Short mmCIF file of N, CA and C in Angstrom, two decimals:
data_model
loop_
_atom_site.label_atom_id
_atom_site.label_comp_id
_atom_site.label_asym_id
_atom_site.label_seq_id
_atom_site.Cartn_x
_atom_site.Cartn_y
_atom_site.Cartn_z
N UNK A 21 -1.41 3.87 -17.99
CA UNK A 21 -1.23 4.05 -19.43
C UNK A 21 0.23 4.42 -19.69
N UNK A 22 0.78 3.80 -20.71
CA UNK A 22 2.18 4.05 -21.08
C UNK A 22 2.30 5.30 -21.95
N UNK A 23 3.46 5.97 -21.80
CA UNK A 23 3.78 7.12 -22.66
C UNK A 23 4.50 6.61 -23.91
N UNK A 24 4.13 7.17 -25.07
CA UNK A 24 4.75 6.79 -26.34
C UNK A 24 5.52 7.99 -26.89
N UNK A 25 6.82 7.77 -27.13
CA UNK A 25 7.70 8.83 -27.64
C UNK A 25 8.24 8.44 -29.00
N UNK A 26 8.21 9.38 -29.93
CA UNK A 26 8.87 9.22 -31.23
C UNK A 26 10.12 10.07 -31.20
N UNK A 27 11.26 9.42 -31.23
CA UNK A 27 12.53 10.14 -31.19
C UNK A 27 13.50 9.59 -32.22
N UNK A 28 14.09 10.50 -32.99
CA UNK A 28 15.09 10.09 -33.98
C UNK A 28 15.99 11.27 -34.28
N UNK A 29 17.10 10.99 -34.91
CA UNK A 29 17.96 12.05 -35.46
C UNK A 29 17.27 12.59 -36.71
N UNK A 30 17.44 13.89 -36.94
CA UNK A 30 16.94 14.47 -38.18
C UNK A 30 17.91 15.55 -38.65
N UNK A 31 17.90 15.78 -39.94
CA UNK A 31 18.67 16.88 -40.52
C UNK A 31 17.94 18.17 -40.24
N UNK A 32 18.62 19.30 -40.39
CA UNK A 32 18.00 20.60 -40.16
C UNK A 32 16.80 20.80 -41.08
N UNK A 33 16.84 20.21 -42.28
CA UNK A 33 15.71 20.36 -43.18
C UNK A 33 14.66 19.25 -43.00
N UNK A 34 14.74 18.50 -41.89
CA UNK A 34 13.64 17.65 -41.48
C UNK A 34 13.64 16.20 -41.92
N UNK A 35 14.78 15.65 -42.32
CA UNK A 35 14.82 14.28 -42.81
C UNK A 35 15.55 13.37 -41.82
N UNK A 36 15.03 12.14 -41.65
CA UNK A 36 15.69 11.16 -40.78
C UNK A 36 16.65 10.29 -41.57
N UNK A 37 16.55 10.32 -42.87
CA UNK A 37 17.50 9.63 -43.76
C UNK A 37 17.58 10.44 -45.05
N UNK A 38 18.78 10.59 -45.56
CA UNK A 38 18.99 11.28 -46.82
C UNK A 38 18.61 10.33 -47.95
N UNK A 39 18.56 10.82 -49.19
CA UNK A 39 18.26 9.92 -50.32
C UNK A 39 19.15 8.67 -50.29
N UNK A 40 18.57 7.55 -50.65
CA UNK A 40 19.29 6.28 -50.62
C UNK A 40 19.45 5.74 -49.21
N UNK A 41 18.63 6.22 -48.27
CA UNK A 41 18.69 5.82 -46.86
C UNK A 41 20.04 6.11 -46.22
N UNK A 42 20.74 7.11 -46.70
CA UNK A 42 22.05 7.50 -46.18
C UNK A 42 21.91 8.14 -44.80
N UNK A 43 22.57 7.55 -43.81
CA UNK A 43 22.57 8.06 -42.44
C UNK A 43 23.93 8.61 -42.03
N UNK A 44 24.86 8.71 -42.97
CA UNK A 44 26.22 9.12 -42.65
C UNK A 44 26.34 10.47 -42.00
N UNK A 45 25.37 11.34 -42.20
CA UNK A 45 25.39 12.68 -41.62
C UNK A 45 25.04 12.68 -40.13
N UNK A 46 24.54 11.58 -39.59
CA UNK A 46 24.00 11.56 -38.21
C UNK A 46 24.88 10.81 -37.22
N UNK A 47 26.17 10.68 -37.51
CA UNK A 47 27.08 10.00 -36.57
C UNK A 47 27.12 10.79 -35.27
N UNK A 48 26.79 10.18 -34.14
CA UNK A 48 26.70 10.92 -32.89
C UNK A 48 28.06 11.14 -32.22
N UNK A 49 28.15 12.24 -31.48
CA UNK A 49 29.28 12.45 -30.58
C UNK A 49 29.17 11.43 -29.46
N UNK A 50 30.21 11.30 -28.66
CA UNK A 50 30.16 10.39 -27.51
C UNK A 50 29.02 10.77 -26.56
N UNK A 51 28.85 12.07 -26.34
CA UNK A 51 27.80 12.54 -25.42
C UNK A 51 26.40 12.22 -25.96
N UNK A 52 26.19 12.43 -27.25
CA UNK A 52 24.88 12.11 -27.83
C UNK A 52 24.66 10.60 -27.85
N UNK A 53 25.69 9.85 -28.15
CA UNK A 53 25.56 8.39 -28.14
C UNK A 53 25.14 7.92 -26.76
N UNK A 54 25.73 8.50 -25.71
CA UNK A 54 25.37 8.12 -24.34
C UNK A 54 23.90 8.49 -24.05
N UNK A 55 23.45 9.63 -24.56
CA UNK A 55 22.06 10.03 -24.37
C UNK A 55 21.12 9.00 -25.00
N UNK A 56 21.44 8.58 -26.25
CA UNK A 56 20.62 7.56 -26.90
C UNK A 56 20.68 6.24 -26.11
N UNK A 57 21.84 5.87 -25.63
CA UNK A 57 21.98 4.63 -24.86
C UNK A 57 21.15 4.69 -23.58
N UNK A 58 21.17 5.83 -22.91
CA UNK A 58 20.36 5.98 -21.69
C UNK A 58 18.87 5.87 -22.01
N UNK A 59 18.45 6.38 -23.17
CA UNK A 59 17.04 6.25 -23.58
C UNK A 59 16.69 4.77 -23.76
N UNK A 60 17.57 4.05 -24.42
CA UNK A 60 17.32 2.60 -24.62
C UNK A 60 17.23 1.92 -23.26
N UNK A 61 18.11 2.28 -22.34
CA UNK A 61 18.10 1.67 -21.00
C UNK A 61 16.82 1.97 -20.23
N UNK A 62 16.18 3.09 -20.50
CA UNK A 62 14.96 3.48 -19.79
C UNK A 62 13.68 3.07 -20.52
N UNK A 63 13.80 2.52 -21.71
CA UNK A 63 12.62 2.17 -22.51
C UNK A 63 12.03 0.84 -22.05
N UNK A 64 10.74 0.87 -21.75
CA UNK A 64 10.05 -0.34 -21.35
C UNK A 64 9.71 -1.25 -22.53
N UNK A 65 9.49 -0.62 -23.70
CA UNK A 65 9.13 -1.38 -24.90
C UNK A 65 9.44 -0.51 -26.11
N UNK A 66 10.17 -1.04 -27.05
CA UNK A 66 10.50 -0.33 -28.29
C UNK A 66 9.65 -0.89 -29.42
N UNK A 67 9.08 0.02 -30.22
CA UNK A 67 8.25 -0.36 -31.36
C UNK A 67 9.01 0.02 -32.62
N UNK A 68 9.21 -0.93 -33.51
CA UNK A 68 9.99 -0.71 -34.72
C UNK A 68 9.17 -1.05 -35.97
N UNK A 69 9.37 -0.23 -36.99
CA UNK A 69 8.93 -0.63 -38.32
C UNK A 69 9.98 -1.58 -38.89
N UNK A 70 9.62 -2.28 -39.95
CA UNK A 70 10.51 -3.30 -40.51
C UNK A 70 11.87 -2.76 -40.93
N UNK A 71 11.91 -1.65 -41.64
CA UNK A 71 13.18 -1.15 -42.16
C UNK A 71 14.13 -0.74 -41.04
N UNK A 72 13.63 -0.02 -40.03
CA UNK A 72 14.50 0.36 -38.91
C UNK A 72 14.94 -0.89 -38.14
N UNK A 73 14.02 -1.84 -37.99
CA UNK A 73 14.37 -3.10 -37.32
C UNK A 73 15.54 -3.79 -38.06
N UNK A 74 15.45 -3.85 -39.38
CA UNK A 74 16.51 -4.48 -40.15
C UNK A 74 17.84 -3.76 -39.96
N UNK A 75 17.81 -2.44 -39.91
CA UNK A 75 19.03 -1.67 -39.69
C UNK A 75 19.61 -1.97 -38.31
N UNK A 76 18.77 -1.89 -37.28
CA UNK A 76 19.26 -2.09 -35.91
C UNK A 76 19.69 -3.54 -35.68
N UNK A 77 18.90 -4.49 -36.14
CA UNK A 77 19.20 -5.90 -35.86
C UNK A 77 20.36 -6.43 -36.71
N UNK A 78 20.76 -5.70 -37.74
CA UNK A 78 21.91 -6.13 -38.52
C UNK A 78 23.23 -5.75 -37.83
N UNK A 79 23.15 -4.88 -36.83
CA UNK A 79 24.40 -4.40 -36.20
C UNK A 79 24.46 -4.69 -34.70
N UNK A 80 23.42 -4.29 -33.93
CA UNK A 80 23.55 -4.26 -32.48
C UNK A 80 23.61 -5.61 -31.77
N UNK A 81 23.04 -6.68 -32.28
CA UNK A 81 23.14 -7.94 -31.54
C UNK A 81 24.57 -8.42 -31.33
N UNK A 82 25.48 -8.10 -32.24
CA UNK A 82 26.87 -8.56 -32.08
C UNK A 82 27.87 -7.40 -32.05
N UNK A 83 27.38 -6.17 -31.93
CA UNK A 83 28.28 -5.00 -31.96
C UNK A 83 29.29 -5.04 -30.84
N UNK A 84 28.94 -5.63 -29.72
CA UNK A 84 29.86 -5.66 -28.59
C UNK A 84 30.98 -6.69 -28.78
N UNK A 85 30.94 -7.46 -29.86
CA UNK A 85 31.96 -8.46 -30.13
C UNK A 85 32.90 -8.05 -31.24
N UNK A 86 32.75 -6.84 -31.75
CA UNK A 86 33.57 -6.36 -32.87
C UNK A 86 34.93 -5.87 -32.36
N UNK A 87 35.96 -5.95 -33.18
CA UNK A 87 37.28 -5.46 -32.77
C UNK A 87 37.24 -3.96 -32.50
N UNK A 88 37.92 -3.53 -31.46
CA UNK A 88 38.04 -2.12 -31.15
C UNK A 88 36.78 -1.48 -30.59
N UNK A 89 35.84 -2.29 -30.14
CA UNK A 89 34.58 -1.75 -29.63
C UNK A 89 34.83 -0.97 -28.34
N UNK A 90 34.09 0.11 -28.17
CA UNK A 90 34.22 0.95 -26.97
C UNK A 90 33.30 0.45 -25.86
N UNK A 91 33.60 0.81 -24.63
CA UNK A 91 32.69 0.45 -23.53
C UNK A 91 31.26 0.99 -23.75
N UNK A 92 31.13 2.17 -24.34
CA UNK A 92 29.80 2.73 -24.61
C UNK A 92 29.03 1.87 -25.59
N UNK A 93 29.71 1.35 -26.61
CA UNK A 93 29.04 0.49 -27.58
C UNK A 93 28.68 -0.86 -26.97
N UNK A 94 29.51 -1.36 -26.09
CA UNK A 94 29.20 -2.61 -25.39
C UNK A 94 27.94 -2.42 -24.56
N UNK A 95 27.87 -1.30 -23.84
CA UNK A 95 26.70 -1.01 -23.01
C UNK A 95 25.44 -0.87 -23.86
N UNK A 96 25.53 -0.13 -24.99
CA UNK A 96 24.36 0.05 -25.84
C UNK A 96 23.89 -1.29 -26.40
N UNK A 97 24.83 -2.10 -26.88
CA UNK A 97 24.47 -3.40 -27.45
C UNK A 97 23.76 -4.27 -26.41
N UNK A 98 24.25 -4.28 -25.19
CA UNK A 98 23.61 -5.06 -24.13
C UNK A 98 22.21 -4.54 -23.85
N UNK A 99 22.10 -3.22 -23.71
CA UNK A 99 20.79 -2.61 -23.45
C UNK A 99 19.82 -2.91 -24.58
N UNK A 100 20.30 -2.79 -25.81
CA UNK A 100 19.42 -3.02 -26.95
C UNK A 100 18.92 -4.46 -27.00
N UNK A 101 19.82 -5.40 -26.79
CA UNK A 101 19.41 -6.83 -26.81
C UNK A 101 18.40 -7.10 -25.71
N UNK A 102 18.59 -6.52 -24.52
CA UNK A 102 17.72 -6.80 -23.37
C UNK A 102 16.38 -6.10 -23.44
N UNK A 103 16.30 -4.99 -24.17
CA UNK A 103 15.08 -4.20 -24.24
C UNK A 103 13.99 -4.98 -24.99
N UNK A 104 12.79 -5.10 -24.39
CA UNK A 104 11.69 -5.73 -25.12
C UNK A 104 11.34 -4.90 -26.37
N UNK A 105 11.08 -5.60 -27.47
CA UNK A 105 10.83 -4.93 -28.74
C UNK A 105 9.65 -5.58 -29.45
N UNK A 106 8.93 -4.77 -30.22
CA UNK A 106 7.88 -5.27 -31.10
C UNK A 106 8.20 -4.74 -32.49
N UNK A 107 8.18 -5.61 -33.47
CA UNK A 107 8.38 -5.23 -34.86
C UNK A 107 7.07 -5.38 -35.60
N UNK A 108 6.68 -4.33 -36.31
CA UNK A 108 5.46 -4.34 -37.10
C UNK A 108 5.84 -4.52 -38.56
N UNK A 109 5.40 -5.61 -39.15
CA UNK A 109 5.74 -5.89 -40.53
C UNK A 109 4.76 -6.90 -41.14
N UNK A 110 4.43 -6.67 -42.39
CA UNK A 110 3.61 -7.64 -43.11
C UNK A 110 4.48 -8.55 -43.97
N UNK A 111 5.80 -8.28 -44.02
CA UNK A 111 6.67 -9.08 -44.87
C UNK A 111 7.72 -9.90 -44.08
N UNK A 112 8.10 -9.44 -42.89
CA UNK A 112 9.07 -10.20 -42.08
C UNK A 112 8.42 -11.47 -41.57
N UNK A 113 9.21 -12.53 -41.44
CA UNK A 113 8.64 -13.78 -40.94
C UNK A 113 9.18 -14.18 -39.58
N UNK A 114 10.37 -13.71 -39.22
CA UNK A 114 10.93 -14.05 -37.92
C UNK A 114 11.67 -12.83 -37.35
N UNK A 115 11.72 -12.77 -36.03
CA UNK A 115 12.50 -11.77 -35.31
C UNK A 115 13.10 -12.45 -34.10
N UNK A 116 14.14 -11.86 -33.55
CA UNK A 116 14.72 -12.42 -32.33
C UNK A 116 15.27 -11.30 -31.49
N UNK A 117 16.09 -11.62 -30.50
CA UNK A 117 16.68 -10.65 -29.55
C UNK A 117 15.58 -9.95 -28.75
N UNK A 118 14.80 -10.77 -28.04
CA UNK A 118 13.79 -10.23 -27.13
C UNK A 118 12.72 -9.43 -27.89
N UNK A 119 12.29 -9.96 -29.03
CA UNK A 119 11.40 -9.24 -29.94
C UNK A 119 10.21 -10.11 -30.31
N UNK A 120 9.07 -9.43 -30.49
CA UNK A 120 7.83 -10.06 -30.93
C UNK A 120 7.43 -9.44 -32.27
N UNK A 121 6.92 -10.23 -33.18
CA UNK A 121 6.50 -9.77 -34.49
C UNK A 121 4.98 -9.59 -34.50
N UNK A 122 4.52 -8.44 -35.03
CA UNK A 122 3.10 -8.18 -35.20
C UNK A 122 2.84 -7.95 -36.68
N UNK A 123 1.92 -8.71 -37.24
CA UNK A 123 1.59 -8.58 -38.65
C UNK A 123 0.22 -7.95 -38.86
N UNK A 124 -0.54 -7.79 -37.77
CA UNK A 124 -1.88 -7.18 -37.86
C UNK A 124 -1.78 -5.66 -37.87
N UNK A 125 -2.93 -5.00 -37.77
CA UNK A 125 -3.02 -3.55 -37.80
C UNK A 125 -2.16 -2.91 -36.71
N UNK A 126 -1.20 -2.10 -37.12
CA UNK A 126 -0.25 -1.48 -36.19
C UNK A 126 -0.93 -0.52 -35.23
N UNK A 127 -1.82 0.32 -35.73
CA UNK A 127 -2.46 1.33 -34.87
C UNK A 127 -3.26 0.67 -33.76
N UNK A 128 -4.00 -0.36 -34.09
CA UNK A 128 -4.78 -1.09 -33.07
C UNK A 128 -3.87 -1.69 -32.01
N UNK A 129 -2.76 -2.29 -32.43
CA UNK A 129 -1.84 -2.91 -31.48
C UNK A 129 -1.12 -1.86 -30.64
N UNK A 130 -0.72 -0.75 -31.24
CA UNK A 130 -0.05 0.30 -30.47
C UNK A 130 -1.00 0.87 -29.42
N UNK A 131 -2.25 1.10 -29.78
CA UNK A 131 -3.24 1.60 -28.82
C UNK A 131 -3.42 0.59 -27.68
N UNK A 132 -3.46 -0.68 -28.01
CA UNK A 132 -3.60 -1.72 -26.98
C UNK A 132 -2.39 -1.71 -26.04
N UNK A 133 -1.19 -1.61 -26.61
CA UNK A 133 0.04 -1.59 -25.79
C UNK A 133 0.09 -0.35 -24.90
N UNK A 134 -0.33 0.79 -25.43
CA UNK A 134 -0.34 2.03 -24.63
C UNK A 134 -1.25 1.91 -23.43
N UNK A 135 -2.35 1.19 -23.58
CA UNK A 135 -3.33 1.07 -22.50
C UNK A 135 -2.85 0.16 -21.37
N UNK A 136 -1.81 -0.60 -21.61
CA UNK A 136 -1.30 -1.52 -20.60
C UNK A 136 -0.43 -0.78 -19.58
N UNK A 137 -0.21 -1.43 -18.45
CA UNK A 137 0.77 -0.94 -17.49
C UNK A 137 2.16 -1.27 -18.00
N UNK A 138 3.14 -0.50 -17.56
CA UNK A 138 4.51 -0.77 -17.95
C UNK A 138 5.28 0.51 -18.19
N UNK A 139 6.54 0.34 -18.50
CA UNK A 139 7.42 1.47 -18.72
C UNK A 139 7.12 2.18 -20.02
N UNK A 140 7.80 3.30 -20.25
CA UNK A 140 7.58 4.09 -21.45
C UNK A 140 7.92 3.32 -22.72
N UNK A 141 7.24 3.70 -23.80
CA UNK A 141 7.47 3.07 -25.10
C UNK A 141 8.09 4.10 -26.03
N UNK A 142 9.02 3.63 -26.86
CA UNK A 142 9.59 4.44 -27.93
C UNK A 142 9.17 3.82 -29.25
N UNK A 143 8.91 4.67 -30.23
CA UNK A 143 8.54 4.20 -31.55
C UNK A 143 9.58 4.72 -32.54
N UNK A 144 9.99 3.88 -33.45
CA UNK A 144 10.97 4.28 -34.46
C UNK A 144 10.63 3.73 -35.83
N UNK A 145 11.02 4.46 -36.81
CA UNK A 145 10.72 4.11 -38.19
C UNK A 145 9.68 5.05 -38.75
N UNK A 146 9.98 5.64 -39.88
CA UNK A 146 9.14 6.71 -40.44
C UNK A 146 7.72 6.25 -40.71
N UNK A 147 7.52 5.12 -41.33
CA UNK A 147 6.17 4.68 -41.71
C UNK A 147 5.35 4.32 -40.49
N UNK A 148 5.94 3.59 -39.55
CA UNK A 148 5.22 3.20 -38.34
C UNK A 148 4.88 4.44 -37.51
N UNK A 149 5.85 5.33 -37.31
CA UNK A 149 5.59 6.54 -36.53
C UNK A 149 4.55 7.42 -37.20
N UNK A 150 4.54 7.48 -38.53
CA UNK A 150 3.54 8.28 -39.25
C UNK A 150 2.14 7.77 -38.95
N UNK A 151 1.96 6.46 -38.93
CA UNK A 151 0.65 5.88 -38.63
C UNK A 151 0.22 6.23 -37.20
N UNK A 152 1.16 6.16 -36.26
CA UNK A 152 0.86 6.50 -34.87
C UNK A 152 0.58 7.99 -34.72
N UNK A 153 1.31 8.84 -35.47
CA UNK A 153 1.05 10.29 -35.45
C UNK A 153 -0.36 10.59 -35.92
N UNK A 154 -0.72 10.04 -37.08
CA UNK A 154 -2.05 10.30 -37.64
C UNK A 154 -3.16 9.82 -36.72
N UNK A 155 -2.89 8.78 -35.95
CA UNK A 155 -3.90 8.25 -35.02
C UNK A 155 -3.90 8.98 -33.68
N UNK A 156 -2.99 9.93 -33.49
CA UNK A 156 -2.94 10.69 -32.25
C UNK A 156 -2.40 9.91 -31.07
N UNK A 157 -1.54 8.93 -31.33
CA UNK A 157 -1.03 8.07 -30.26
C UNK A 157 0.29 8.54 -29.65
N UNK A 158 0.98 9.47 -30.29
CA UNK A 158 2.30 9.89 -29.79
C UNK A 158 2.14 10.96 -28.73
N UNK A 159 2.77 10.73 -27.58
CA UNK A 159 2.69 11.65 -26.44
C UNK A 159 3.85 12.62 -26.42
N UNK A 160 4.98 12.25 -27.02
CA UNK A 160 6.16 13.11 -26.96
C UNK A 160 7.01 12.89 -28.22
N UNK A 161 7.65 13.98 -28.64
CA UNK A 161 8.58 13.96 -29.76
C UNK A 161 9.95 14.36 -29.23
N UNK A 162 10.96 13.53 -29.45
CA UNK A 162 12.34 13.83 -29.10
C UNK A 162 13.10 13.98 -30.41
N UNK A 163 13.36 15.21 -30.78
CA UNK A 163 13.95 15.51 -32.08
C UNK A 163 15.41 15.92 -31.89
N UNK A 164 16.30 15.15 -32.43
CA UNK A 164 17.73 15.43 -32.34
C UNK A 164 18.16 15.97 -33.71
N UNK A 165 18.31 17.29 -33.78
CA UNK A 165 18.57 17.95 -35.05
C UNK A 165 20.05 18.17 -35.27
N UNK A 166 20.53 17.66 -36.40
CA UNK A 166 21.94 17.81 -36.79
C UNK A 166 22.06 18.98 -37.77
N UNK A 167 23.11 19.79 -37.66
CA UNK A 167 23.25 20.96 -38.52
C UNK A 167 23.74 20.60 -39.91
N UNK A 168 22.87 19.96 -40.66
CA UNK A 168 23.17 19.55 -42.03
C UNK A 168 21.89 19.62 -42.83
N UNK A 169 22.01 20.03 -44.08
CA UNK A 169 20.88 20.01 -45.00
C UNK A 169 21.13 18.88 -46.00
N UNK A 170 20.21 17.93 -46.06
CA UNK A 170 20.40 16.78 -46.96
C UNK A 170 19.55 16.88 -48.22
N UNK A 171 18.59 17.79 -48.26
CA UNK A 171 17.87 18.07 -49.48
C UNK A 171 16.74 17.14 -49.86
N UNK A 172 16.52 16.10 -49.13
CA UNK A 172 15.47 15.15 -49.43
C UNK A 172 15.69 13.85 -48.69
N UNK A 173 14.81 12.92 -48.88
CA UNK A 173 14.93 11.62 -48.23
C UNK A 173 13.67 11.26 -47.49
N UNK A 174 13.81 10.70 -46.30
CA UNK A 174 12.69 10.26 -45.49
C UNK A 174 12.40 11.33 -44.45
N UNK A 175 11.21 11.95 -44.50
CA UNK A 175 10.91 13.03 -43.55
C UNK A 175 10.61 12.50 -42.14
N UNK A 176 10.95 13.33 -41.14
CA UNK A 176 10.61 13.00 -39.75
C UNK A 176 9.10 13.03 -39.56
N UNK A 177 8.47 14.08 -40.06
CA UNK A 177 7.02 14.24 -39.88
C UNK A 177 6.27 13.83 -41.13
N UNK A 178 5.08 13.34 -40.93
CA UNK A 178 4.18 12.94 -42.01
C UNK A 178 3.12 14.01 -42.22
N UNK A 179 2.41 13.93 -43.33
CA UNK A 179 1.25 14.78 -43.52
C UNK A 179 0.18 14.37 -42.51
N UNK A 180 -0.46 15.36 -41.90
CA UNK A 180 -1.48 15.09 -40.88
C UNK A 180 -2.83 15.63 -41.33
N UNK A 181 -3.89 15.04 -40.79
CA UNK A 181 -5.23 15.52 -41.08
C UNK A 181 -5.61 16.71 -40.19
N UNK A 182 -5.02 16.78 -39.01
CA UNK A 182 -5.32 17.83 -38.04
C UNK A 182 -4.02 18.34 -37.41
N UNK A 183 -4.07 19.55 -36.89
CA UNK A 183 -2.93 20.10 -36.17
C UNK A 183 -2.69 19.30 -34.90
N UNK A 184 -1.44 19.26 -34.49
CA UNK A 184 -1.06 18.67 -33.21
C UNK A 184 -0.33 19.76 -32.44
N UNK A 185 -0.96 20.22 -31.35
CA UNK A 185 -0.36 21.26 -30.52
C UNK A 185 0.62 20.63 -29.54
N UNK A 186 1.78 21.26 -29.42
CA UNK A 186 2.84 20.71 -28.61
C UNK A 186 3.33 21.74 -27.57
N UNK A 187 3.90 21.24 -26.50
CA UNK A 187 4.54 22.08 -25.48
C UNK A 187 6.00 21.69 -25.37
N UNK A 188 6.87 22.68 -25.37
CA UNK A 188 8.31 22.43 -25.25
C UNK A 188 8.61 21.89 -23.85
N UNK A 189 9.30 20.75 -23.78
CA UNK A 189 9.64 20.11 -22.51
C UNK A 189 11.11 20.30 -22.17
N UNK A 190 11.97 20.24 -23.19
CA UNK A 190 13.41 20.30 -22.94
C UNK A 190 14.13 20.74 -24.20
N UNK A 191 15.21 21.47 -24.00
CA UNK A 191 16.19 21.71 -25.06
C UNK A 191 17.56 21.39 -24.49
N UNK A 192 18.42 20.90 -25.34
CA UNK A 192 19.78 20.56 -24.91
C UNK A 192 20.68 20.62 -26.13
N UNK A 193 21.86 21.16 -25.93
CA UNK A 193 22.84 21.23 -27.01
C UNK A 193 23.90 20.17 -26.80
N UNK A 194 24.25 19.49 -27.88
CA UNK A 194 25.30 18.49 -27.88
C UNK A 194 26.47 19.01 -28.71
N UNK A 195 27.64 18.38 -28.64
CA UNK A 195 28.77 18.81 -29.45
C UNK A 195 28.40 18.84 -30.95
N UNK A 196 29.16 19.61 -31.67
CA UNK A 196 29.04 19.74 -33.12
C UNK A 196 27.75 20.45 -33.54
N UNK A 197 27.12 21.22 -32.62
CA UNK A 197 25.94 21.97 -32.97
C UNK A 197 24.66 21.17 -33.06
N UNK A 198 24.66 19.96 -32.52
CA UNK A 198 23.48 19.12 -32.52
C UNK A 198 22.56 19.59 -31.39
N UNK A 199 21.25 19.68 -31.67
CA UNK A 199 20.29 20.20 -30.69
C UNK A 199 19.15 19.21 -30.48
N UNK A 200 18.91 18.92 -29.20
CA UNK A 200 17.76 18.10 -28.82
C UNK A 200 16.62 19.05 -28.46
N UNK A 201 15.46 18.80 -29.02
CA UNK A 201 14.23 19.47 -28.56
C UNK A 201 13.20 18.39 -28.30
N UNK A 202 12.63 18.45 -27.11
CA UNK A 202 11.56 17.50 -26.75
C UNK A 202 10.27 18.26 -26.57
N UNK A 203 9.21 17.73 -27.16
CA UNK A 203 7.89 18.34 -27.09
C UNK A 203 6.87 17.32 -26.63
N UNK A 204 5.98 17.75 -25.72
CA UNK A 204 4.86 16.90 -25.28
C UNK A 204 3.63 17.30 -26.07
N UNK A 205 2.83 16.32 -26.43
CA UNK A 205 1.57 16.57 -27.11
C UNK A 205 0.59 17.16 -26.11
N UNK A 206 -0.04 18.29 -26.48
CA UNK A 206 -1.06 18.89 -25.63
C UNK A 206 -2.40 18.28 -26.02
N UNK A 207 -3.07 17.69 -25.04
CA UNK A 207 -4.37 17.03 -25.32
C UNK A 207 -5.51 17.84 -24.77
#
């Protein structure tokens, strides 16, 4: 059975995007960028909601060809393109860059993918992750908290029907006061 992790940057007040989908507050340090790149390199399958897919696929497929690109960005772009991905959307019609589109029930498909053999899975996108949270499918939360209050936007966590008990797995501090906390779901 595969492990499913929900990991994203969040503001101190719990948002993954500020109003207007503003992500300007979450620019990573070189060290944090490398941590995210290493996660992508270790991911067996990435699960994306449509909006996060559109954000990622609008930049990373050709990011390594931009003027002034750093070696770290070249590495991330290569890893991202090579990583198998599934996009869940009822409105998208095509995807590419080693990606498969699923238009059916996301929770059913995520449960099916978890039951398969293979490397760890990461899930991204607030709506998709919320559905997986409510269904009890997430095994680990990797929360990268930035020391900023944005006052609203897209929350990291969704409303739940039941409590989810967690165990702290790791803490790590990055430059600029950014803190990683990883929690495993206690079953």
